[in-house]
Amino acid sequence: MKTTYARLRRTLGQLAYEKRYGVRTAELIELDQLGIAGEQRGYYVAASWRTLRRTLSRKEVTARDVFIDFGSGMGRMVLEAARFPFGKVIGVELSDELHEIAKDNVQRTRQRLHCRDIELVQTDVLEYEIPDDVSVVFFNNPFQGPVFTTVIERLVATLDRNPRELKIIYYNPVEEQTIMATGRATIARRLVHARRRTAGSPFGVTKVFVLR
């Protein structure tokens, strides 16, 4: 009963936020509806609005920090990140339809956001050049397998070019071993969400990795 009540309260809270700010992010869409279905891709569903607030402290973020959401969809985490004092927030999304919705969401809320430098990029992640100053990366299980491995390798390459601390916030971390296999990562935090149902499953979990 408590779990059901908490889930209902969370859902109503998210819908109230979307109504208040006039944004659209709370949908579940199969990728074949978007024309981007492929092996090791699942579906679009946004992470909880509270994910970043539960994994990042505002004190940890400065104007020197750059945030990237890979598979940014309708822009929910872009909007959440822009409420922090990041110097720049970037969303990278393959679907043109979701990208256009995200642009509209950012436009509707821009004046309320702390970070004003927001860049939305519509491209295949394998064609995206990751900036060497990115400091926080968000994944909501957007892709798996060789694509995920390649993105992690490219993130590590940025550390080689520009040594620094890099945080990866991974919602539903099904490719955790790929990150740990770099030999550069430690797990800084692990959160289990109320809606998680299966013990031992990565779904319903957020992990924060720190790479150096």
PDB file of C-alpha atoms in Angstrom:
ATOM      1  CA  MET A   1       0.000   0.000   0.000  1.00  0.00           C
ATOM      2  CA  LYS A   2       2.803   2.416   0.890  1.00  0.00           C
ATOM      3  CA  THR A   3       4.589   1.650  -2.401  1.00  0.00           C
ATOM      4  CA  THR A   4       1.398   2.223  -4.405  1.00  0.00           C
ATOM      5  CA  TYR A   5       0.740   5.500  -2.598  1.00  0.00           C
ATOM      6  CA  ALA A   6       4.314   6.691  -3.148  1.00  0.00           C
ATOM      7  CA  ARG A   7       4.129   5.809  -6.857  1.00  0.00           C
ATOM      8  CA  LEU A   8       0.815   7.651  -7.242  1.00  0.00           C
ATOM      9  CA  ARG A   9       2.135  10.707  -5.431  1.00  0.00           C
ATOM     10  CA  ARG A  10       5.251  10.722  -7.603  1.00  0.00           C
ATOM     11  CA  THR A  11       3.213  10.428 -10.795  1.00  0.00           C
ATOM     12  CA  LEU A  12       0.871  13.242  -9.800  1.00  0.00           C
ATOM     13  CA  GLY A  13       3.845  15.392  -8.854  1.00  0.00           C
ATOM     14  CA  GLN A  14       5.471  14.876 -12.242  1.00  0.00           C
ATOM     15  CA  LEU A  15       2.261  15.677 -14.089  1.00  0.00           C
ATOM     16  CA  ALA A  16       1.803  18.806 -11.985  1.00  0.00           C
ATOM     17  CA  TYR A  17       5.328  19.926 -12.891  1.00  0.00           C
ATOM     18  CA  GLU A  18       4.664  19.423 -16.591  1.00  0.00           C
ATOM     19  CA  LYS A  19       1.371  21.316 -16.381  1.00  0.00           C
ATOM     20  CA  ARG A  20       2.965  24.165 -14.441  1.00  0.00           C
ATOM     21  CA  TYR A  21       5.799  24.674 -16.906  1.00  0.00           C
ATOM     22  CA  GLY A  22       3.877  23.709 -20.026  1.00  0.00           C
ATOM     23  CA  VAL A  23       6.284  20.941 -21.078  1.00  0.00           C
ATOM     24  CA  ARG A  24       5.765  17.494 -22.544  1.00  0.00           C
ATOM     25  CA  THR A  25       8.109  14.707 -21.430  1.00  0.00           C
ATOM     26  CA  ALA A  26       5.992  12.062 -19.663  1.00  0.00           C
ATOM     27  CA  GLU A  27       5.391   9.494 -22.382  1.00  0.00           C
ATOM     28  CA  LEU A  28       6.480   5.964 -23.241  1.00  0.00           C
ATOM     29  CA  ILE A  29       7.114   5.551 -26.974  1.00  0.00           C
ATOM     30  CA  GLU A  30       8.316   2.479 -28.847  1.00  0.00           C
ATOM     31  CA  LEU A  31      11.213   3.362 -31.120  1.00  0.00           C
ATOM     32  CA  ASP A  32       9.597   1.847 -34.200  1.00  0.00           C
ATOM     33  CA  GLN A  33       6.982   4.602 -33.881  1.00  0.00           C
ATOM     34  CA  LEU A  34       9.842   7.085 -34.260  1.00  0.00           C
ATOM     35  CA  GLY A  35      11.498   5.246 -37.120  1.00  0.00           C
ATOM     36  CA  ILE A  36      14.710   4.597 -35.169  1.00  0.00           C
ATOM     37  CA  ALA A  37      14.178   1.058 -33.909  1.00  0.00           C
ATOM     38  CA  GLY A  38      17.307  -1.054 -33.980  1.00  0.00           C
ATOM     39  CA  GLU A  39      19.195  -3.832 -32.278  1.00  0.00           C
ATOM     40  CA  GLN A  40      20.086  -3.028 -28.668  1.00  0.00           C
ATOM     41  CA  ARG A  41      17.743  -0.046 -28.538  1.00  0.00           C
ATOM     42  CA  GLY A  42      14.637  -0.238 -26.397  1.00  0.00           C
ATOM     43  CA  TYR A  43      12.037   2.493 -26.111  1.00  0.00           C
ATOM     44  CA  TYR A  44      11.767   6.101 -25.027  1.00  0.00           C
ATOM     45  CA  VAL A  45      10.699   6.781 -21.465  1.00  0.00           C
ATOM     46  CA  ALA A  46      11.978   9.658 -19.357  1.00  0.00           C
ATOM     47  CA  ALA A  47      13.790   9.171 -16.058  1.00  0.00           C
ATOM     48  CA  SER A  48      12.301  10.591 -12.886  1.00  0.00           C
ATOM     49  CA  TRP A  49      12.404  14.365 -12.476  1.00  0.00           C
ATOM     50  CA  ARG A  50      14.174  13.808  -9.153  1.00  0.00           C
ATOM     51  CA  THR A  51      17.050  11.739 -10.507  1.00  0.00           C
ATOM     52  CA  LEU A  52      19.632  14.517 -10.703  1.00  0.00           C
ATOM     53  CA  ARG A  53      18.529  16.097  -7.436  1.00  0.00           C
ATOM     54  CA  ARG A  54      19.079  12.740  -5.731  1.00  0.00           C
ATOM     55  CA  THR A  55      22.504  12.150  -7.281  1.00  0.00           C
ATOM     56  CA  LEU A  56      24.052  15.616  -7.525  1.00  0.00           C
ATOM     57  CA  SER A  57      24.503  18.390  -5.015  1.00  0.00           C
ATOM     58  CA  ARG A  58      24.312  21.950  -6.309  1.00  0.00           C
ATOM     59  CA  LYS A  59      27.547  22.546  -4.381  1.00  0.00           C
ATOM     60  CA  GLU A  60      29.290  20.037  -6.653  1.00  0.00           C
ATOM     61  CA  VAL A  61      28.406  21.975  -9.820  1.00  0.00           C
ATOM     62  CA  THR A  62      30.093  25.154 -11.044  1.00  0.00           C
ATOM     63  CA  ALA A  63      30.092  27.257 -14.195  1.00  0.00           C
ATOM     64  CA  ARG A  64      33.101  25.221 -15.375  1.00  0.00           C
ATOM     65  CA  ASP A  65      31.028  22.034 -15.538  1.00  0.00           C
ATOM     66  CA  VAL A  66      29.454  20.679 -18.719  1.00  0.00           C
ATOM     67  CA  PHE A  67      26.536  18.234 -18.651  1.00  0.00           C
ATOM     68  CA  ILE A  68      25.586  15.855 -21.490  1.00  0.00           C
ATOM     69  CA  ASP A  69      22.525  13.622 -21.739  1.00  0.00           C
ATOM     70  CA  PHE A  70      23.036  10.913 -24.352  1.00  0.00           C
ATOM     71  CA  GLY A  71      19.616   9.947 -25.684  1.00  0.00           C
ATOM     72  CA  SER A  72      18.020  13.129 -24.363  1.00  0.00           C
ATOM     73  CA  GLY A  73      14.570  12.439 -25.817  1.00  0.00           C
ATOM     74  CA  MET A  74      12.044  15.159 -25.009  1.00  0.00           C
ATOM     75  CA  GLY A  75      14.594  16.911 -22.836  1.00  0.00           C
ATOM     76  CA  ARG A  76      13.519  16.126 -19.288  1.00  0.00           C
ATOM     77  CA  MET A  77      17.061  15.657 -17.948  1.00  0.00           C
ATOM     78  CA  VAL A  78      18.274  18.624 -19.982  1.00  0.00           C
ATOM     79  CA  LEU A  79      15.698  20.758 -18.192  1.00  0.00           C
ATOM     80  CA  GLU A  80      16.626  19.250 -14.834  1.00  0.00           C
ATOM     81  CA  ALA A  81      20.339  19.810 -15.423  1.00  0.00           C
ATOM     82  CA  ALA A  82      19.722  23.409 -16.488  1.00  0.00           C
ATOM     83  CA  ARG A  83      18.300  24.086 -13.034  1.00  0.00           C
ATOM     84  CA  PHE A  84      21.835  23.511 -11.714  1.00  0.00           C
ATOM     85  CA  PRO A  85      24.636  26.072 -12.178  1.00  0.00           C
ATOM     86  CA  PHE A  86      26.267  24.194 -15.084  1.00  0.00           C
ATOM     87  CA  GLY A  87      28.202  26.305 -17.547  1.00  0.00           C
ATOM     88  CA  LYS A  88      26.655  24.340 -20.402  1.00  0.00           C
ATOM     89  CA  VAL A  89      24.000  21.643 -20.810  1.00  0.00           C
ATOM     90  CA  ILE A  90      23.876  19.444 -23.927  1.00  0.00           C
ATOM     91  CA  GLY A  91      21.291  16.940 -25.114  1.00  0.00           C
ATOM     92  CA  VAL A  92      22.134  14.466 -27.883  1.00  0.00           C
ATOM     93  CA  GLU A  93      19.173  12.706 -29.485  1.00  0.00           C
ATOM     94  CA  LEU A  94      18.763  10.524 -32.593  1.00  0.00           C
ATOM     95  CA  SER A  95      15.022  11.026 -33.151  1.00  0.00           C
ATOM     96  CA  ASP A  96      14.121  14.200 -34.998  1.00  0.00           C
ATOM     97  CA  GLU A  97      10.604  14.085 -33.529  1.00  0.00           C
ATOM     98  CA  LEU A  98      11.809  13.908 -29.923  1.00  0.00           C
ATOM     99  CA  HIS A  99      14.465  16.530 -30.660  1.00  0.00           C
ATOM    100  CA  GLU A 100      11.821  18.996 -31.864  1.00  0.00           C
ATOM    101  CA  ILE A 101       9.711  18.405 -28.749  1.00  0.00           C
ATOM    102  CA  ALA A 102      12.781  18.997 -26.580  1.00  0.00           C
ATOM    103  CA  LYS A 103      13.493  22.280 -28.365  1.00  0.00           C
ATOM    104  CA  ASP A 104       9.959  23.430 -27.664  1.00  0.00           C
ATOM    105  CA  ASN A 105      10.226  22.381 -24.002  1.00  0.00           C
ATOM    106  CA  VAL A 106      13.466  24.326 -23.561  1.00  0.00           C
ATOM    107  CA  GLN A 107      12.006  27.368 -25.267  1.00  0.00           C
ATOM    108  CA  ARG A 108       8.984  27.342 -22.944  1.00  0.00           C
ATOM    109  CA  THR A 109      11.089  27.171 -19.764  1.00  0.00           C
ATOM    110  CA  ARG A 110      14.356  28.909 -20.657  1.00  0.00           C
ATOM    111  CA  GLN A 111      13.652  32.021 -18.565  1.00  0.00           C
ATOM    112  CA  ARG A 112      13.174  29.852 -15.467  1.00  0.00           C
ATOM    113  CA  LEU A 113      16.444  27.951 -15.866  1.00  0.00           C
ATOM    114  CA  HIS A 114      19.760  28.696 -14.167  1.00  0.00           C
ATOM    115  CA  CYS A 115      21.941  27.573 -17.068  1.00  0.00           C
ATOM    116  CA  ARG A 116      21.280  29.625 -20.190  1.00  0.00           C
ATOM    117  CA  ASP A 117      23.768  27.841 -22.485  1.00  0.00           C
ATOM    118  CA  ILE A 118      21.690  24.868 -23.633  1.00  0.00           C
ATOM    119  CA  GLU A 119      22.553  22.976 -26.804  1.00  0.00           C
ATOM    120  CA  LEU A 120      20.297  20.317 -28.314  1.00  0.00           C
ATOM    121  CA  VAL A 121      21.941  18.174 -30.990  1.00  0.00           C
ATOM    122  CA  GLN A 122      20.002  15.864 -33.307  1.00  0.00           C
ATOM    123  CA  THR A 123      22.443  13.222 -34.510  1.00  0.00           C
ATOM    124  CA  ASP A 124      23.590   9.630 -34.179  1.00  0.00           C
ATOM    125  CA  VAL A 125      25.710   9.445 -31.042  1.00  0.00           C
ATOM    126  CA  LEU A 126      28.501   7.755 -33.028  1.00  0.00           C
ATOM    127  CA  GLU A 127      28.752  10.873 -35.191  1.00  0.00           C
ATOM    128  CA  TYR A 128      28.852  13.238 -32.220  1.00  0.00           C
ATOM    129  CA  GLU A 129      32.215  14.673 -31.163  1.00  0.00           C
ATOM    130  CA  ILE A 130      32.295  14.607 -27.367  1.00  0.00           C
ATOM    131  CA  PRO A 131      33.793  17.816 -25.938  1.00  0.00           C
ATOM    132  CA  ASP A 132      36.901  17.423 -23.824  1.00  0.00           C
ATOM    133  CA  ASP A 133      35.471  19.458 -20.946  1.00  0.00           C
ATOM    134  CA  VAL A 134      32.353  17.374 -20.264  1.00  0.00           C
ATOM    135  CA  SER A 135      32.209  16.633 -16.540  1.00  0.00           C
ATOM    136  CA  VAL A 136      28.801  15.003 -15.985  1.00  0.00           C
ATOM    137  CA  VAL A 137      27.218  12.446 -18.330  1.00  0.00           C
ATOM    138  CA  PHE A 138      23.714  11.032 -18.043  1.00  0.00           C
ATOM    139  CA  PHE A 139      22.475   7.752 -19.524  1.00  0.00           C
ATOM    140  CA  ASN A 140      18.940   6.378 -19.225  1.00  0.00           C
ATOM    141  CA  ASN A 141      19.863   3.096 -20.919  1.00  0.00           C
ATOM    142  CA  PRO A 142      19.560   4.687 -24.406  1.00  0.00           C
ATOM    143  CA  PHE A 143      21.660   2.051 -26.180  1.00  0.00           C
ATOM    144  CA  GLN A 144      23.688  -1.025 -25.383  1.00  0.00           C
ATOM    145  CA  GLY A 145      26.386  -3.259 -26.846  1.00  0.00           C
ATOM    146  CA  PRO A 146      29.001  -1.898 -29.265  1.00  0.00           C
ATOM    147  CA  VAL A 147      27.453   1.580 -29.371  1.00  0.00           C
ATOM    148  CA  PHE A 148      27.646   1.973 -25.599  1.00  0.00           C
ATOM    149  CA  THR A 149      31.191   0.581 -25.574  1.00  0.00           C
ATOM    150  CA  THR A 150      32.278   3.063 -28.242  1.00  0.00           C
ATOM    151  CA  VAL A 151      30.792   6.019 -26.352  1.00  0.00           C
ATOM    152  CA  ILE A 152      32.565   4.975 -23.146  1.00  0.00           C
ATOM    153  CA  GLU A 153      35.855   4.585 -25.038  1.00  0.00           C
ATOM    154  CA  ARG A 154      35.442   8.094 -26.452  1.00  0.00           C
ATOM    155  CA  LEU A 155      34.698   9.487 -22.991  1.00  0.00           C
ATOM    156  CA  VAL A 156      37.873   7.874 -21.667  1.00  0.00           C
ATOM    157  CA  ALA A 157      39.788   9.381 -24.592  1.00  0.00           C
ATOM    158  CA  THR A 158      38.650  12.853 -23.469  1.00  0.00           C
ATOM    159  CA  LEU A 159      40.128  12.107 -20.035  1.00  0.00           C
ATOM    160  CA  ASP A 160      43.437  11.229 -21.663  1.00  0.00           C
ATOM    161  CA  ARG A 161      43.428  14.517 -23.563  1.00  0.00           C
ATOM    162  CA  ASN A 162      42.170  16.597 -20.644  1.00  0.00           C
ATOM    163  CA  PRO A 163      42.728  14.872 -17.260  1.00  0.00           C
ATOM    164  CA  ARG A 164      39.862  15.581 -14.868  1.00  0.00           C
ATOM    165  CA  GLU A 165      37.091  13.903 -12.886  1.00  0.00           C
ATOM    166  CA  LEU A 166      34.124  12.714 -14.914  1.00  0.00           C
ATOM    167  CA  LYS A 167      30.829  11.610 -13.361  1.00  0.00           C
ATOM    168  CA  ILE A 168      28.505   9.199 -15.146  1.00  0.00           C
ATOM    169  CA  ILE A 169      24.941   9.065 -13.818  1.00  0.00           C
ATOM    170  CA  TYR A 170      23.480   5.847 -15.194  1.00  0.00           C
ATOM    171  CA  TYR A 171      19.747   5.209 -14.801  1.00  0.00           C
ATOM    172  CA  ASN A 172      18.989   1.494 -15.326  1.00  0.00           C
ATOM    173  CA  PRO A 173      22.707   0.567 -15.648  1.00  0.00           C
ATOM    174  CA  VAL A 174      22.549  -2.560 -17.814  1.00  0.00           C
ATOM    175  CA  GLU A 175      26.072  -1.925 -19.190  1.00  0.00           C
ATOM    176  CA  GLU A 176      27.787  -1.341 -15.856  1.00  0.00           C
ATOM    177  CA  GLN A 177      30.542  -3.856 -16.631  1.00  0.00           C
ATOM    178  CA  THR A 178      31.545  -1.888 -19.722  1.00  0.00           C
ATOM    179  CA  ILE A 179      32.233   1.137 -17.543  1.00  0.00           C
ATOM    180  CA  MET A 180      34.089  -0.844 -14.880  1.00  0.00           C
ATOM    181  CA  ALA A 181      36.170  -2.637 -17.550  1.00  0.00           C
ATOM    182  CA  THR A 182      37.881   0.663 -18.381  1.00  0.00           C
ATOM    183  CA  GLY A 183      39.845   0.352 -15.142  1.00  0.00           C
ATOM    184  CA  ARG A 184      39.216   4.049 -14.607  1.00  0.00           C
ATOM    185  CA  ALA A 185      35.899   3.934 -12.740  1.00  0.00           C
ATOM    186  CA  THR A 186      34.679   3.661  -9.195  1.00  0.00           C
ATOM    187  CA  ILE A 187      31.069   3.549  -8.005  1.00  0.00           C
ATOM    188  CA  ALA A 188      30.369   6.629  -5.926  1.00  0.00           C
ATOM    189  CA  ARG A 189      26.682   6.130  -5.249  1.00  0.00           C
ATOM    190  CA  ARG A 190      23.826   3.687  -5.770  1.00  0.00           C
ATOM    191  CA  LEU A 191      20.130   4.508  -5.502  1.00  0.00           C
ATOM    192  CA  VAL A 192      17.230   2.069  -5.635  1.00  0.00           C
ATOM    193  CA  HIS A 193      13.922   3.551  -6.776  1.00  0.00           C
ATOM    194  CA  ALA A 194      10.543   2.750  -5.261  1.00  0.00           C
ATOM    195  CA  ARG A 195       9.213   1.272  -8.481  1.00  0.00           C
ATOM    196  CA  ARG A 196      11.924  -1.384  -8.700  1.00  0.00           C
ATOM    197  CA  ARG A 197      10.399  -4.861  -8.634  1.00  0.00           C
ATOM    198  CA  THR A 198      13.096  -7.471  -9.248  1.00  0.00           C
ATOM    199  CA  ALA A 199      16.004  -7.911  -6.844  1.00  0.00           C
ATOM    200  CA  GLY A 200      19.349  -8.040  -8.640  1.00  0.00           C
ATOM    201  CA  SER A 201      18.027  -6.355 -11.776  1.00  0.00           C
ATOM    202  CA  PRO A 202      19.653  -3.117 -12.972  1.00  0.00           C
ATOM    203  CA  PHE A 203      16.217  -1.682 -13.729  1.00  0.00           C
ATOM    204  CA  GLY A 204      14.955   0.690 -11.081  1.00  0.00           C
ATOM    205  CA  VAL A 205      18.511   1.551 -10.036  1.00  0.00           C
ATOM    206  CA  THR A 206      20.679   4.614 -10.596  1.00  0.00           C
ATOM    207  CA  LYS A 207      24.440   4.375 -10.161  1.00  0.00           C
ATOM    208  CA  VAL A 208      26.952   7.200 -10.161  1.00  0.00           C
ATOM    209  CA  PHE A 209      30.388   6.307 -11.512  1.00  0.00           C
ATOM    210  CA  VAL A 210      33.464   8.507 -11.206  1.00  0.00           C
ATOM    211  CA  LEU A 211      36.116   8.157 -13.904  1.00  0.00           C
ATOM    212  CA  ARG A 212      39.593   9.651 -13.741  1.00  0.00           C
TER     213      ARG A 212
END
